[in-house]
PDB file of C-alpha atoms in Angstrom:
ATOM      1  CA  UNK A  34       0.088  -0.238   0.081  1.00 93.00           C
ATOM      2  CA  UNK A  35       1.224   3.442  -1.018  1.00 96.00           C
ATOM      3  CA  UNK A  36       0.274   6.688   1.056  1.00 95.00           C
ATOM      4  CA  UNK A  37       0.629   9.893   0.692  1.00 94.00           C
ATOM      5  CA  UNK A  38      -0.497  13.547   1.612  1.00 92.00           C
ATOM      6  CA  UNK A  39      -0.816  17.130   0.543  1.00 89.00           C
ATOM      7  CA  UNK A  40      -1.621  19.698   2.774  1.00 85.00           C
ATOM      8  CA  UNK A  41      -3.956  22.604   1.598  1.00 78.00           C
ATOM      9  CA  UNK A  42      -5.067  25.376   3.584  1.00 73.00           C
ATOM     10  CA  UNK A  43      -8.497  24.110   4.079  1.00 76.00           C
ATOM     11  CA  UNK A  44      -8.268  20.005   4.212  1.00 83.00           C
ATOM     12  CA  UNK A  45      -5.961  17.312   4.079  1.00 89.00           C
ATOM     13  CA  UNK A  46      -6.216  15.124   0.838  1.00 92.00           C
ATOM     14  CA  UNK A  47      -5.123  11.708   1.555  1.00 95.00           C
ATOM     15  CA  UNK A  48      -4.294   9.579  -1.292  1.00 96.00           C
ATOM     16  CA  UNK A  49      -4.381   5.463  -0.726  1.00 97.00           C
ATOM     17  CA  UNK A  50      -3.089   2.880  -3.452  1.00 97.00           C
ATOM     18  CA  UNK A  51      -3.078  -0.567  -3.395  1.00 98.00           C
ATOM     19  CA  UNK A  52      -4.053  -3.302  -1.290  1.00 98.00           C
ATOM     20  CA  UNK A  53      -6.016  -2.617   2.360  1.00 97.00           C
ATOM     21  CA  UNK A  54      -6.070  -5.522   4.623  1.00 97.00           C
ATOM     22  CA  UNK A  55      -5.494  -6.916   7.972  1.00 96.00           C
ATOM     23  CA  UNK A  56      -1.509  -6.402   7.222  1.00 97.00           C
ATOM     24  CA  UNK A  57      -1.964  -2.406   6.054  1.00 97.00           C
ATOM     25  CA  UNK A  58      -4.840  -1.090   7.771  1.00 97.00           C
ATOM     26  CA  UNK A  59      -2.652  -0.178  10.484  1.00 97.00           C
ATOM     27  CA  UNK A  60      -0.516   1.848   9.201  1.00 97.00           C
ATOM     28  CA  UNK A  61      -3.668   3.642   7.213  1.00 97.00           C
ATOM     29  CA  UNK A  62      -5.091   4.065  10.183  1.00 96.00           C
ATOM     30  CA  UNK A  63      -1.948   5.838  11.671  1.00 96.00           C
ATOM     31  CA  UNK A  64      -1.679   7.972   8.376  1.00 95.00           C
ATOM     32  CA  UNK A  65      -5.369   9.023   8.464  1.00 95.00           C
ATOM     33  CA  UNK A  66      -5.228   9.818  12.252  1.00 92.00           C
ATOM     34  CA  UNK A  67      -2.123  11.856  11.772  1.00 91.00           C
ATOM     35  CA  UNK A  68      -3.580  13.781   8.712  1.00 90.00           C
ATOM     36  CA  UNK A  69      -6.746  14.551  11.169  1.00 87.00           C
ATOM     37  CA  UNK A  70      -4.553  16.153  13.863  1.00 81.00           C
ATOM     38  CA  UNK A  71      -4.666  19.106  11.258  1.00 74.00           C
ATOM     39  CA  UNK A  72      -6.932  22.295  12.463  1.00 66.00           C
ATOM     40  CA  UNK A  73     -10.132  21.558  11.114  1.00 70.00           C
ATOM     41  CA  UNK A  74     -10.474  17.615  10.782  1.00 76.00           C
ATOM     42  CA  UNK A  75     -11.378  17.852   7.076  1.00 85.00           C
ATOM     43  CA  UNK A  76      -9.926  14.836   4.984  1.00 92.00           C
ATOM     44  CA  UNK A  77     -10.737  13.858   1.557  1.00 92.00           C
ATOM     45  CA  UNK A  78      -9.272  10.730   0.916  1.00 95.00           C
ATOM     46  CA  UNK A  79      -8.881  10.293  -2.338  1.00 96.00           C
ATOM     47  CA  UNK A  80      -9.297   5.841  -3.154  1.00 97.00           C
ATOM     48  CA  UNK A  81      -9.079   5.700  -6.765  1.00 97.00           C
ATOM     49  CA  UNK A  82      -6.062   3.891  -7.183  1.00 97.00           C
ATOM     50  CA  UNK A  83      -7.171   0.903  -4.257  1.00 98.00           C
ATOM     51  CA  UNK A  84      -6.896  -2.617  -5.567  1.00 97.00           C
ATOM     52  CA  UNK A  85      -7.942  -5.046  -2.641  1.00 97.00           C
ATOM     53  CA  UNK A  86      -9.517  -4.060   0.364  1.00 97.00           C
ATOM     54  CA  UNK A  87     -10.893  -6.457   3.283  1.00 96.00           C
ATOM     55  CA  UNK A  88     -12.992  -5.508   6.316  1.00 95.00           C
ATOM     56  CA  UNK A  89      -9.764  -4.254   8.318  1.00 96.00           C
ATOM     57  CA  UNK A  90     -10.260  -1.804   5.894  1.00 96.00           C
ATOM     58  CA  UNK A  91     -13.719  -0.630   6.109  1.00 96.00           C
ATOM     59  CA  UNK A  92     -13.071  -0.382   9.998  1.00 96.00           C
ATOM     60  CA  UNK A  93     -10.124   2.235   9.554  1.00 97.00           C
ATOM     61  CA  UNK A  94     -12.469   4.169   6.917  1.00 96.00           C
ATOM     62  CA  UNK A  95     -15.356   4.271   9.597  1.00 95.00           C
ATOM     63  CA  UNK A  96     -13.233   4.612  12.804  1.00 96.00           C
ATOM     64  CA  UNK A  97     -11.726   7.774  10.854  1.00 95.00           C
ATOM     65  CA  UNK A  98     -15.408   9.361  10.028  1.00 94.00           C
ATOM     66  CA  UNK A  99     -16.189   8.661  13.601  1.00 94.00           C
ATOM     67  CA  UNK A 100     -13.239  10.705  14.802  1.00 93.00           C
ATOM     68  CA  UNK A 101     -13.611  13.458  12.298  1.00 91.00           C
ATOM     69  CA  UNK A 102     -17.208  14.121  12.685  1.00 90.00           C
ATOM     70  CA  UNK A 103     -16.544  14.181  17.012  1.00 90.00           C
ATOM     71  CA  UNK A 104     -14.161  17.177  15.998  1.00 87.00           C
ATOM     72  CA  UNK A 105     -16.494  18.488  13.884  1.00 85.00           C
ATOM     73  CA  UNK A 106     -14.833  17.858  10.958  1.00 86.00           C
ATOM     74  CA  UNK A 107     -15.620  16.016   7.545  1.00 88.00           C
ATOM     75  CA  UNK A 108     -14.480  12.825   5.786  1.00 92.00           C
ATOM     76  CA  UNK A 109     -14.847  12.184   1.937  1.00 93.00           C
ATOM     77  CA  UNK A 110     -14.035  10.001  -0.267  1.00 95.00           C
ATOM     78  CA  UNK A 111     -12.519  10.744  -4.042  1.00 95.00           C
ATOM     79  CA  UNK A 112     -13.626   8.414  -6.566  1.00 96.00           C
ATOM     80  CA  UNK A 113     -13.699   4.683  -5.062  1.00 96.00           C
ATOM     81  CA  UNK A 114     -12.306   1.963  -6.678  1.00 97.00           C
ATOM     82  CA  UNK A 115     -15.182  -0.374  -7.587  1.00 97.00           C
ATOM     83  CA  UNK A 116     -13.621  -3.203  -4.972  1.00 96.00           C
ATOM     84  CA  UNK A 117     -13.835   0.171  -2.442  1.00 97.00           C
ATOM     85  CA  UNK A 118     -17.817   0.681  -3.623  1.00 95.00           C
ATOM     86  CA  UNK A 119     -18.910  -2.460  -3.707  1.00 95.00           C
ATOM     87  CA  UNK A 120     -17.723  -3.470   0.144  1.00 94.00           C
ATOM     88  CA  UNK A 121     -19.183  -0.549   1.559  1.00 94.00           C
ATOM     89  CA  UNK A 122     -22.666  -1.193  -0.607  1.00 95.00           C
ATOM     90  CA  UNK A 123     -22.221  -5.397   0.902  1.00 94.00           C
ATOM     91  CA  UNK A 124     -21.555  -3.919   4.498  1.00 93.00           C
ATOM     92  CA  UNK A 125     -24.194  -1.805   4.068  1.00 94.00           C
ATOM     93  CA  UNK A 126     -21.995   1.402   4.784  1.00 92.00           C
ATOM     94  CA  UNK A 127     -22.172   3.269   1.512  1.00 90.00           C
ATOM     95  CA  UNK A 128     -24.739   5.890   2.666  1.00 91.00           C
ATOM     96  CA  UNK A 129     -22.300   6.628   5.809  1.00 93.00           C
ATOM     97  CA  UNK A 130     -19.653   7.913   3.541  1.00 92.00           C
ATOM     98  CA  UNK A 131     -19.958  11.173   1.515  1.00 91.00           C
ATOM     99  CA  UNK A 132     -18.330  10.808  -2.106  1.00 92.00           C
ATOM    100  CA  UNK A 133     -17.197  12.667  -4.953  1.00 91.00           C
ATOM    101  CA  UNK A 134     -15.901  12.054  -8.396  1.00 90.00           C
ATOM    102  CA  UNK A 135     -12.809  13.941  -8.283  1.00 89.00           C
ATOM    103  CA  UNK A 136     -11.200  16.589  -6.109  1.00 83.00           C
ATOM    104  CA  UNK A 137     -12.764  19.512  -8.164  1.00 81.00           C
ATOM    105  CA  UNK A 138     -15.956  17.611  -6.868  1.00 83.00           C
ATOM    106  CA  UNK A 139     -14.728  17.446  -3.475  1.00 81.00           C
ATOM    107  CA  UNK A 140     -14.209  21.230  -2.358  1.00 75.00           C
ATOM    108  CA  UNK A 141     -17.172  22.198  -3.714  1.00 76.00           C
ATOM    109  CA  UNK A 142     -19.118  19.261  -2.182  1.00 77.00           C
ATOM    110  CA  UNK A 143     -16.827  20.663   1.467  1.00 63.00           C
ATOM    111  CA  UNK A 144     -17.068  24.300   1.586  1.00 57.00           C
ATOM    112  CA  UNK A 145     -15.643  25.992   4.533  1.00 50.00           C
ATOM    113  CA  UNK A 146     -17.213  26.580   8.187  1.00 49.00           C
ATOM    114  CA  UNK A 147     -18.700  29.720   8.229  1.00 41.00           C
ATOM    115  CA  UNK A 148     -15.845  32.648   9.847  1.00 39.00           C
ATOM    116  CA  UNK A 149     -13.343  30.377   8.102  1.00 38.00           C
ATOM    117  CA  UNK A 150     -11.511  31.447   5.078  1.00 38.00           C
TER     118      UNK A 150
END
């Protein structure tokens, strides 16, 4: 699994590529928690290059979403690969996650909170 993060003034964009499974989920969790540590708790997660994901990956996404929301932030998935969309649908969690087709759409869908910017 490959991870990278790009800081923007208003949010963090994390790119995930490769397999998310029981062996890589811990690294993903740590990476996302570090990204959420920035002010605002606004995270855009590009999952277009994910090639495989199991239940441990779903657990990481769900716990990251809960943490972001608990701190008044957001987590939005960008272009989740078919394997990700399928697993979220089968698990009954697809409705829990905000999804955008691309980064430009995510920026429009995630406006800044009042008084910011």
